[in-house]
PDB file of C-alpha atoms in Angstrom:
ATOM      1  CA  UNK E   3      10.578  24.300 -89.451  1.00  0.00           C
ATOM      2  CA  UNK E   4      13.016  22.077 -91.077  1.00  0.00           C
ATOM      3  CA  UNK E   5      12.439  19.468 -88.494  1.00  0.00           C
ATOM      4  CA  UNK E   6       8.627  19.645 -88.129  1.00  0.00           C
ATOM      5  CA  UNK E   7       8.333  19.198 -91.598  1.00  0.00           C
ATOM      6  CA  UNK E   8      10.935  16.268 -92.154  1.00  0.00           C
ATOM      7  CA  UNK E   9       9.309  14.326 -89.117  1.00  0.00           C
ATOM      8  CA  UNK E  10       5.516  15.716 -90.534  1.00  0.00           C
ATOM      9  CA  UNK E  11       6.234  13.606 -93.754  1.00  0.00           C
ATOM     10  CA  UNK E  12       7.953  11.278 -91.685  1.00  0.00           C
ATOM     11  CA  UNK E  13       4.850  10.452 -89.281  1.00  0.00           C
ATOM     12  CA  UNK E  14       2.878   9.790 -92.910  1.00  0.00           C
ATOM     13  CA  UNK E  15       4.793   7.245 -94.079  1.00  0.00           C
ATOM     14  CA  UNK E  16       7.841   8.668 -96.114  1.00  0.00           C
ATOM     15  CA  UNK E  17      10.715   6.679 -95.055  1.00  0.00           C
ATOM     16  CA  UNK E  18      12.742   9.028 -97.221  1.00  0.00           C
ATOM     17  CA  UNK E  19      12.263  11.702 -95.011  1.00  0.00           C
ATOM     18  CA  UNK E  20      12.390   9.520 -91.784  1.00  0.00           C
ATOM     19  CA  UNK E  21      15.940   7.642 -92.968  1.00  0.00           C
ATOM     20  CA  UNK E  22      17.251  11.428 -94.399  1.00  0.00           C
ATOM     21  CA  UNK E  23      16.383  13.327 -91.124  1.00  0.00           C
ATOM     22  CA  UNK E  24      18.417  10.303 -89.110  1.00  0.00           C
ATOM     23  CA  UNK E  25      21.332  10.252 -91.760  1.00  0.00           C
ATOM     24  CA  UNK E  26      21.389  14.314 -91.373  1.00  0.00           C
ATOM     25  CA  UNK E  27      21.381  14.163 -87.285  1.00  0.00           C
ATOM     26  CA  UNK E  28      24.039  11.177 -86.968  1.00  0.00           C
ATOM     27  CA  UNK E  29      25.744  13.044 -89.693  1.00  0.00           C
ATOM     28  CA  UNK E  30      25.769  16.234 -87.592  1.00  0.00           C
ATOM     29  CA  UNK E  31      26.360  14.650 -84.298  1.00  0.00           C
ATOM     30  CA  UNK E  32      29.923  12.096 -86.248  1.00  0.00           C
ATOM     31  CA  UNK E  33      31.050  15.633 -87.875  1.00  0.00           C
ATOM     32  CA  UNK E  34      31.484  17.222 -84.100  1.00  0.00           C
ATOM     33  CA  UNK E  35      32.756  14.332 -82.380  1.00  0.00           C
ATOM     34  CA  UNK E  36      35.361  13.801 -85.127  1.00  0.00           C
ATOM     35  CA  UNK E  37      35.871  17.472 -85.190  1.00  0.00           C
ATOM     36  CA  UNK E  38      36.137  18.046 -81.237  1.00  0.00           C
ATOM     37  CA  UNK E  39      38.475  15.366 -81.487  1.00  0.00           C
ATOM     38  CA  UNK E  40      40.580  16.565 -83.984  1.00  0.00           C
ATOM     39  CA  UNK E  41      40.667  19.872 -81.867  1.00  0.00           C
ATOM     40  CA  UNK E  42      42.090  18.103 -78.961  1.00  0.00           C
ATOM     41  CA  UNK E  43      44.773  16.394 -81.191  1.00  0.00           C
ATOM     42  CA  UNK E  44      46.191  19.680 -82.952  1.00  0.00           C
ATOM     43  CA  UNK E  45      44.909  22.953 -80.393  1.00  0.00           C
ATOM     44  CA  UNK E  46      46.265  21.278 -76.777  1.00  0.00           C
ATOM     45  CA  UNK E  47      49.650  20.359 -77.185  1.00  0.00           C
ATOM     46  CA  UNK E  48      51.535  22.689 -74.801  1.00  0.00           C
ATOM     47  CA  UNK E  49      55.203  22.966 -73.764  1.00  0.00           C
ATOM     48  CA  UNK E  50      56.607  23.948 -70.691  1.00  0.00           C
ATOM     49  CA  UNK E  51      55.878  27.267 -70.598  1.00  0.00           C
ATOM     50  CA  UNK E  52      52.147  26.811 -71.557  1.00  0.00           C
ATOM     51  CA  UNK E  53      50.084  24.067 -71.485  1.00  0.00           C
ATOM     52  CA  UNK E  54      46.950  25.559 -73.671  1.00  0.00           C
ATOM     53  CA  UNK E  55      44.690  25.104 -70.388  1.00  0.00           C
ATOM     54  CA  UNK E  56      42.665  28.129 -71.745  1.00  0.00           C
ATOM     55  CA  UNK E  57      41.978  26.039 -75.250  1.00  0.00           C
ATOM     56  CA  UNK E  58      41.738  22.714 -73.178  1.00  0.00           C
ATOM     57  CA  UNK E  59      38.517  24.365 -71.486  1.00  0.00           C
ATOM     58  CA  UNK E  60      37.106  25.826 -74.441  1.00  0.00           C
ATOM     59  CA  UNK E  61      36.807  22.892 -76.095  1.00  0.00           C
ATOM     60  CA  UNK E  62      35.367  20.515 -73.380  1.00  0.00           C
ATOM     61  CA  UNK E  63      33.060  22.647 -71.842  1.00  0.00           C
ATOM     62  CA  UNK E  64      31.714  22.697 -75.804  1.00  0.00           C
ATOM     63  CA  UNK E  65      31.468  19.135 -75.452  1.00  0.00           C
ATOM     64  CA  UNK E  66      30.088  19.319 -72.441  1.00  0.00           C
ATOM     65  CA  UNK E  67      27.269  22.128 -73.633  1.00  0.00           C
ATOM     66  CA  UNK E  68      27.051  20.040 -76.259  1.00  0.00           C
ATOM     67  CA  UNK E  69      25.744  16.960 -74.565  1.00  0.00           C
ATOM     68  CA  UNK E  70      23.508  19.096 -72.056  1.00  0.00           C
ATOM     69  CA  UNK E  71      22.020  20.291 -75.221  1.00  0.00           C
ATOM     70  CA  UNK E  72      21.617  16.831 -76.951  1.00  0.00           C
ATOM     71  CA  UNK E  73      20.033  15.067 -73.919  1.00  0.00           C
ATOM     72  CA  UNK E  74      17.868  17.887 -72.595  1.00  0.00           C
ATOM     73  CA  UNK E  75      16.415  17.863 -76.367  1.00  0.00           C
ATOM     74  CA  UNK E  76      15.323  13.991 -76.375  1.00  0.00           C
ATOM     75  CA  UNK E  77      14.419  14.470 -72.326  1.00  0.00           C
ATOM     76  CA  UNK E  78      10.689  12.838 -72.096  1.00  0.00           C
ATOM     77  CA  UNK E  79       9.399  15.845 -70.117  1.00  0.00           C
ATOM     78  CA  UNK E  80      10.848  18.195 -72.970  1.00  0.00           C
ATOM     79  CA  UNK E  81       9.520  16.167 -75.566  1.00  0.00           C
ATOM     80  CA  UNK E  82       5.799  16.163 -73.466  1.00  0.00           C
ATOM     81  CA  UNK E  83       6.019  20.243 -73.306  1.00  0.00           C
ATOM     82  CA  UNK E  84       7.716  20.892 -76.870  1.00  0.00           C
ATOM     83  CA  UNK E  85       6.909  18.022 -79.095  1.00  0.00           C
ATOM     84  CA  UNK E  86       9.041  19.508 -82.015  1.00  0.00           C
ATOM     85  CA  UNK E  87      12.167  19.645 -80.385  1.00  0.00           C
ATOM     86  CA  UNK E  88      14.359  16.705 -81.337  1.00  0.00           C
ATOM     87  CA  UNK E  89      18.188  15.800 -82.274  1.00  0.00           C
ATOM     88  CA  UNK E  90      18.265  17.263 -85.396  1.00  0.00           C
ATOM     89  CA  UNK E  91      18.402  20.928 -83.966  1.00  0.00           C
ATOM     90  CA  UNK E  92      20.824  19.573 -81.350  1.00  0.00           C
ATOM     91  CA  UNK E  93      23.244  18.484 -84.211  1.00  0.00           C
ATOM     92  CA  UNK E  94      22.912  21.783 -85.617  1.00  0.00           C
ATOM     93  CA  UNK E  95      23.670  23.536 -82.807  1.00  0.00           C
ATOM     94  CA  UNK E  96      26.263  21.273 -81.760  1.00  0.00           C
ATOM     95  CA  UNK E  97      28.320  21.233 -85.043  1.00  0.00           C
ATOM     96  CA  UNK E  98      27.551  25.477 -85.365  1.00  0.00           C
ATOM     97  CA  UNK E  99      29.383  25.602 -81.769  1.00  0.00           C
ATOM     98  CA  UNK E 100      31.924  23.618 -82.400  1.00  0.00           C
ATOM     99  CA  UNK E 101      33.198  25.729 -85.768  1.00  0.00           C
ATOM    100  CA  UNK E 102      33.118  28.761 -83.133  1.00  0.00           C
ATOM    101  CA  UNK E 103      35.022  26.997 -80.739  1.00  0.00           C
ATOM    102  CA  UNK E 104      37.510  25.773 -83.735  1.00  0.00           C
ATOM    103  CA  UNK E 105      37.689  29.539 -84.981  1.00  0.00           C
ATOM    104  CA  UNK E 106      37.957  30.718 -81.761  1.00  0.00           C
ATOM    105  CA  UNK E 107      40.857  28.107 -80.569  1.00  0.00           C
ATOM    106  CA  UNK E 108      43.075  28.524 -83.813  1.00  0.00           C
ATOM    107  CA  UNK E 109      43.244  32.336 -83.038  1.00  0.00           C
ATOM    108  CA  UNK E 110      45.008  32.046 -79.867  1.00  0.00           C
ATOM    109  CA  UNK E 111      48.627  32.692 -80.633  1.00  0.00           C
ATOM    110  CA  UNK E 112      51.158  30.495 -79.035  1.00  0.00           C
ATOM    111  CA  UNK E 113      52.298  26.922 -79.202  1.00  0.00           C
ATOM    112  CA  UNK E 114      48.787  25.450 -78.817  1.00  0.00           C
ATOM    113  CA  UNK E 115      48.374  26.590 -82.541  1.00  0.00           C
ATOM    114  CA  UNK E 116      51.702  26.820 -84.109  1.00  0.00           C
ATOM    115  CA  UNK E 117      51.349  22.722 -85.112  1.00  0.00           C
ATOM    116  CA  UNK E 118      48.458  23.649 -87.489  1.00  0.00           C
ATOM    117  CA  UNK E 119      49.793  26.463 -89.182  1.00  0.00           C
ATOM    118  CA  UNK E 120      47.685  28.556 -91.812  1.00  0.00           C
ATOM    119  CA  UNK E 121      44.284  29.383 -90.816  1.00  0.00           C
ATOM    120  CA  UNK E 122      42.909  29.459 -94.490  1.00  0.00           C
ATOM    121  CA  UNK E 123      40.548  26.507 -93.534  1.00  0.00           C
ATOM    122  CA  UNK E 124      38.474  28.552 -91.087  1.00  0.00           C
ATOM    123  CA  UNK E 125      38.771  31.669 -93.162  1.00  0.00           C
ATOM    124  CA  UNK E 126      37.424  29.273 -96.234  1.00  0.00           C
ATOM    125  CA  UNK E 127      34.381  27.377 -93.962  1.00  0.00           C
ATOM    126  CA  UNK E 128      33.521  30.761 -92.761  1.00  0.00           C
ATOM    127  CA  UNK E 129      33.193  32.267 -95.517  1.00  0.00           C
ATOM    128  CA  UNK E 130      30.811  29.716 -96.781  1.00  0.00           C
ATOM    129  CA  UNK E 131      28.631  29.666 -93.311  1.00  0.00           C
ATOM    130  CA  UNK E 132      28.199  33.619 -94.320  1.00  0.00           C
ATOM    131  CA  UNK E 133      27.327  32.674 -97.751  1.00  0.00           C
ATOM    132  CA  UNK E 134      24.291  29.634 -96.723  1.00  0.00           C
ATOM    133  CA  UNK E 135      23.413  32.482 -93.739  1.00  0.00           C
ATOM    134  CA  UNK E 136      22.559  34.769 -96.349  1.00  0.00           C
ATOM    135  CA  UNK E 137      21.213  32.572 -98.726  1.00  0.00           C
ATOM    136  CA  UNK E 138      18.607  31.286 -96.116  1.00  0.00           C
ATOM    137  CA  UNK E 139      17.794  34.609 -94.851  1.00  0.00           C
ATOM    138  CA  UNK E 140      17.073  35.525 -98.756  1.00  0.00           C
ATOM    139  CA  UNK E 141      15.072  32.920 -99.278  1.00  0.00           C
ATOM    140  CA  UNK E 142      13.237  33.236 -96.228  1.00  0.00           C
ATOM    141  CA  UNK E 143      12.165  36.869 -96.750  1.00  0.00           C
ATOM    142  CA  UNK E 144      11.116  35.957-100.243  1.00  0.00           C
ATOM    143  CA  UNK E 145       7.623  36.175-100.702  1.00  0.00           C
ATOM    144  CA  UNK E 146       7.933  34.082-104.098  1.00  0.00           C
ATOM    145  CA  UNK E 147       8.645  31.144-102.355  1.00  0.00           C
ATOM    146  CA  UNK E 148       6.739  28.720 -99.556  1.00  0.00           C
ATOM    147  CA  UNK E 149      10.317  28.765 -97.515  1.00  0.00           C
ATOM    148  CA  UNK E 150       9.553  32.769 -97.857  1.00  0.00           C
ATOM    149  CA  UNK E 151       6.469  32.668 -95.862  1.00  0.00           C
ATOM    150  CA  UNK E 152       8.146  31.019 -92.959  1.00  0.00           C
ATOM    151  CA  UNK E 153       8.651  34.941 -91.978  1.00  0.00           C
ATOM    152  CA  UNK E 154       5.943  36.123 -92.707  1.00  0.00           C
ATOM    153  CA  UNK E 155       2.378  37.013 -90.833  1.00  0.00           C
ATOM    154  CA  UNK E 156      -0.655  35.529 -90.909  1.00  0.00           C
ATOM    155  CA  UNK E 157      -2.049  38.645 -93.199  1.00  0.00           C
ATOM    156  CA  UNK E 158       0.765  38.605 -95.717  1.00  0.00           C
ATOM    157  CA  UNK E 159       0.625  34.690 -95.753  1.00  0.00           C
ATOM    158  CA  UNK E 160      -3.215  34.885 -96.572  1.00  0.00           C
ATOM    159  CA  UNK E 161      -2.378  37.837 -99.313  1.00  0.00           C
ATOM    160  CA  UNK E 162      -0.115  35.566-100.972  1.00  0.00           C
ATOM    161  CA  UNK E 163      -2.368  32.325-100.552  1.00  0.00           C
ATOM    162  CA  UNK E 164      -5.027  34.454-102.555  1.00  0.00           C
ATOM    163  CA  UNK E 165      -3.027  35.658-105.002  1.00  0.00           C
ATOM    164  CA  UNK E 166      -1.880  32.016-105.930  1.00  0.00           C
ATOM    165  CA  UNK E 167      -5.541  30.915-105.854  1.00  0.00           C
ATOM    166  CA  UNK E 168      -6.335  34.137-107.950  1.00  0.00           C
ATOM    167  CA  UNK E 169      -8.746  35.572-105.793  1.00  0.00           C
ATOM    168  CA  UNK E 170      -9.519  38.882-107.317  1.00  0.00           C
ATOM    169  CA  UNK E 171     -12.329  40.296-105.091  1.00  0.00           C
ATOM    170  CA  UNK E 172     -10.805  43.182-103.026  1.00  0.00           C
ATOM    171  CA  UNK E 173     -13.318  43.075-100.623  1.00  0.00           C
ATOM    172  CA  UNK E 174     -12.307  39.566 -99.579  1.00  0.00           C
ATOM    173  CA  UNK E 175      -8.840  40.017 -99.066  1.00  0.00           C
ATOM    174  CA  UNK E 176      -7.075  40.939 -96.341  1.00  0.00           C
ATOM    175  CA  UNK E 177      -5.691  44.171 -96.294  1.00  0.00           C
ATOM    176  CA  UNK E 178      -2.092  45.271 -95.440  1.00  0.00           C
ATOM    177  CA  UNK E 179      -1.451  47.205 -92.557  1.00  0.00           C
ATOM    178  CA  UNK E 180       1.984  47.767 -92.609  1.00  0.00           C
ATOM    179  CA  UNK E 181       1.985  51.476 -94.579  1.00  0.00           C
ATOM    180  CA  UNK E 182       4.306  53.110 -92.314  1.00  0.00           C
ATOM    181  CA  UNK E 183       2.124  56.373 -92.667  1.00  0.00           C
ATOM    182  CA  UNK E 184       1.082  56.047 -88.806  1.00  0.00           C
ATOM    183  CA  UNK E 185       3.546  53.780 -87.716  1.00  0.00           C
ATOM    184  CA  UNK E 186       5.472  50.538 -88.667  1.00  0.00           C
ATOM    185  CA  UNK E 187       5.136  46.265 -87.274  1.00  0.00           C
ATOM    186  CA  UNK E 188       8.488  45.896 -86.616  1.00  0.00           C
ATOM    187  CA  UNK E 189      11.144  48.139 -84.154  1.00  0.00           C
ATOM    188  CA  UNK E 190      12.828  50.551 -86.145  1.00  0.00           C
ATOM    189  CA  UNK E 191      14.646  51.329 -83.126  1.00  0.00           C
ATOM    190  CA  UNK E 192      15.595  47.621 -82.786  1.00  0.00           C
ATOM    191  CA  UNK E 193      16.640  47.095 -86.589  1.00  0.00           C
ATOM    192  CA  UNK E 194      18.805  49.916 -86.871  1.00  0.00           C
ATOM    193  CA  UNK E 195      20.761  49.517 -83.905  1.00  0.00           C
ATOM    194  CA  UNK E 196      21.192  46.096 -85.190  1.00  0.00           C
ATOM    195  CA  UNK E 197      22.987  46.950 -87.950  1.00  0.00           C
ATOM    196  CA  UNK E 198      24.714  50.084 -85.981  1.00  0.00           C
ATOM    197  CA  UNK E 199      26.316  47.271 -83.687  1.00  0.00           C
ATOM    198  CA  UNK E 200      26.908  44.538 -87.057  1.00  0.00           C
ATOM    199  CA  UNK E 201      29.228  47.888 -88.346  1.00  0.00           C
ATOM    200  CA  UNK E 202      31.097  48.794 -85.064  1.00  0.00           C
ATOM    201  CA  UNK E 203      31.958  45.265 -84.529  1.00  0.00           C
ATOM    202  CA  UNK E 204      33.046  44.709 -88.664  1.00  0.00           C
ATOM    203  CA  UNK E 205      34.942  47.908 -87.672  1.00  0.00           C
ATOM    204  CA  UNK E 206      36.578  46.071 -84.666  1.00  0.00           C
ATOM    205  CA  UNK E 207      37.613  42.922 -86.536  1.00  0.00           C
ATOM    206  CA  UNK E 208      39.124  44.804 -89.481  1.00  0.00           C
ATOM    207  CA  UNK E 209      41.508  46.497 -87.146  1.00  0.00           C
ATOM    208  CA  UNK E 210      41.831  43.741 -85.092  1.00  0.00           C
ATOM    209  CA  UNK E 211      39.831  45.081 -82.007  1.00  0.00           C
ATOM    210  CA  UNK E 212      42.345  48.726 -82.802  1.00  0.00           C
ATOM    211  CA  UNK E 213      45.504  47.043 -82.778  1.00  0.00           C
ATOM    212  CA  UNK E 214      45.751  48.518 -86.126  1.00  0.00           C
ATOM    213  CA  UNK E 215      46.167  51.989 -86.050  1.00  0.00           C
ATOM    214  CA  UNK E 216      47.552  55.361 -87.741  1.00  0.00           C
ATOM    215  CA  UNK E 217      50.853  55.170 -88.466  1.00  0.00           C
ATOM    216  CA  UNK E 218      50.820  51.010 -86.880  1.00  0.00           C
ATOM    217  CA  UNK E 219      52.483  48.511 -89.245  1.00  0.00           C
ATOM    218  CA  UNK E 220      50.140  45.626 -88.910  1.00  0.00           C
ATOM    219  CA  UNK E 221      52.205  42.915 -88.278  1.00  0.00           C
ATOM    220  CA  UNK E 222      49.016  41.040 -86.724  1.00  0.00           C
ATOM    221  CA  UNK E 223      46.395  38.310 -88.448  1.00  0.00           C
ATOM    222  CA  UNK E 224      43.138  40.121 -88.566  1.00  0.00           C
ATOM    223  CA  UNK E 225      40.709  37.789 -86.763  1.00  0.00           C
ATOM    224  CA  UNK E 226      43.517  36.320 -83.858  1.00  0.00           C
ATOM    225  CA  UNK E 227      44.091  37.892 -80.651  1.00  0.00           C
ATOM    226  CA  UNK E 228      42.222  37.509 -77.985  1.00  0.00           C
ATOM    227  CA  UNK E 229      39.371  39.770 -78.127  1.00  0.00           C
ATOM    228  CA  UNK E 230      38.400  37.786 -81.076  1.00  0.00           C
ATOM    229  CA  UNK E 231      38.645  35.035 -79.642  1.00  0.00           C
ATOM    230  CA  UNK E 232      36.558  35.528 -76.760  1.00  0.00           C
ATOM    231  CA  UNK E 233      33.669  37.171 -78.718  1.00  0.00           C
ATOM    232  CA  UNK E 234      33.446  34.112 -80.887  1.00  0.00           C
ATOM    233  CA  UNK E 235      33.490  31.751 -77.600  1.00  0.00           C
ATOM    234  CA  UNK E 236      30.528  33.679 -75.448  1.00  0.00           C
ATOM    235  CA  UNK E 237      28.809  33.681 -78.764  1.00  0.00           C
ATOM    236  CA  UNK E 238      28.888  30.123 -78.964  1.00  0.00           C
ATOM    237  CA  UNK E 239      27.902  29.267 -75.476  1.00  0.00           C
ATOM    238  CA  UNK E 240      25.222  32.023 -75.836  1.00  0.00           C
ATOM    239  CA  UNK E 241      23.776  29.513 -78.940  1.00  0.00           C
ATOM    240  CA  UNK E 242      23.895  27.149 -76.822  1.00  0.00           C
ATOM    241  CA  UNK E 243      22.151  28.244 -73.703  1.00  0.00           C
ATOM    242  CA  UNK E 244      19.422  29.984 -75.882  1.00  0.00           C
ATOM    243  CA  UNK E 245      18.736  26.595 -77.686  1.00  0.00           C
ATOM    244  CA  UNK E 246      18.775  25.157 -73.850  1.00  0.00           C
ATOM    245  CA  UNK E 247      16.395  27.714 -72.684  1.00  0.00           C
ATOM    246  CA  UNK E 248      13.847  27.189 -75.230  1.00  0.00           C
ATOM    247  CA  UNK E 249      13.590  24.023 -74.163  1.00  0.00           C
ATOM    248  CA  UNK E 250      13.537  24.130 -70.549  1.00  0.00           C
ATOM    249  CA  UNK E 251      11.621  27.433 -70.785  1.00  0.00           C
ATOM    250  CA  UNK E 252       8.021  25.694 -71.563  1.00  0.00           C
ATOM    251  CA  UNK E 253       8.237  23.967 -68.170  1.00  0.00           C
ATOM    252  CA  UNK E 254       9.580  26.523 -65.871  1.00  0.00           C
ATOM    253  CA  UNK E 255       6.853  28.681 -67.211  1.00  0.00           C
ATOM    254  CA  UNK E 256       3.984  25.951 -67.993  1.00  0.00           C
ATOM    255  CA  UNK E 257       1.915  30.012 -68.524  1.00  0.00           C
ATOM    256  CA  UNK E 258       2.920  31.016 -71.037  1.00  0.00           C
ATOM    257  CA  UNK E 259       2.229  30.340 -74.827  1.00  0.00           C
ATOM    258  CA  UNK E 260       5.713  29.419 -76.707  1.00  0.00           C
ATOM    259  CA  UNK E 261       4.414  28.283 -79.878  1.00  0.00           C
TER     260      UNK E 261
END
């Protein structure tokens, strides 16, 4: 949405919006490069006894995600099936993986991190990431706002559009269907194990996937270790093959509606 509606204002003649969505994706695209970089300088330097080959791979098949990502999204026959897509949400995706793989990279204990020392950094920039998350989701379920109606459906988008044009009539209103008397629009099932699996795995990470135990004197960094490590990589090549596949999916399935 951000996108359609920069390059939207864009297309009419704004070159606010057309210079400010190319500042944000070069912006996007210098932060990761420098960043990837910058991973390569402090997370690979092995010794003889290990020469961080696991956080050598990591980080270039990032890169290399990365620029699958970036070219697939500015690909001509992407652009003729899914018009919207553009380098904007590959810099966002591409800068979002690359913090994983930087979290993820920094937890491995050993010699390919000892040069870098504290993790307080990541701790910090993830803890603001969880902050903007949950200020965007807020402000997207906000039905006082036009950002709000983005999740919203069409019958809860026209309630509010008449109640800003103060249409009073009751017969001329939509009405709400969502009274949970008979049954619900969304899966119950699907949002509460959602939240069942957000708790087990908050459980996991503050005992350090159960190296903490009864009676265990944690002499361990909660967040390192491997476990951790891996669940943050897969999640960010998941974010990036789900980005991939909604581009690629309009033209291996030309049948079906994606909009």
């Amino acid at each position: 949405a951000w996108n359609e509606s920069w390059v939207a204002k864009a297309e009419e003649g704004s070159k606010c919006y057309k210079w400010g969505l190319l500042a944000v994706s070069v912006s996007l695209f210098l932060l990761s490069i420098t960043a990837t970089i910058l991973l390569y300088v402090f997370y690979t330097k092995g010794t003889a006894d290990d020469s961080c080959g696991l956080s050598k791979f990591f980080v270039t098949f990032n890169m290399i995600l990365g620029a699958v990502t970036t070219f697939a999204s500015i690909n001509g026959k992407v652009q003729e099936h899914t018009p919207t897509s553009g380098i904007l949400q590959a810099g966002v995706i591409f800068a979002y993986t690359t913090y994983l793989t930087w979290s993820a990279v920094s937890g491995i204990t050993g010699p390919c991190s000892a040069a870098v020392g504290s993790s307080t950094a990541s701790t910090v920039i993830g803890a603001m990431l969880t902050f903007l998350a949950v200020a965007y989701s807020s402000l997207r379920t906000s039905s006082a706002s036009q950002l709000g109606k983005l999740g919203l459906n069409e019958e809860r988008k026209l309630l509010l559009n008449d109640e800003e044009a103060g249409v009073e009539d009751e017969e001329d209103r939509p009405r709400a269907t969502d009274n949970e008397k008979e049954g619900v629009q969304y899966s119950w099932t699907f949002f509460h194990l959602t939240f069942c699996l957000a708790a087990l795995y908050l459980m996991e990470v503050l005992t350090d996937w159960a190296v903490i135990r009864d009676g265990h004197n944690a002499n361990v960094i909660i967040g390192e270790g491997m476990a951790s490590v891996w669940v943050k990589v897969v999640s960010a090549w998941l974010a990036s093959l789900l980005y991939l596949w909604s581009l690629v999916a309009p033209i291996c399935l030309p049948g079906r509606d994606f909009s």
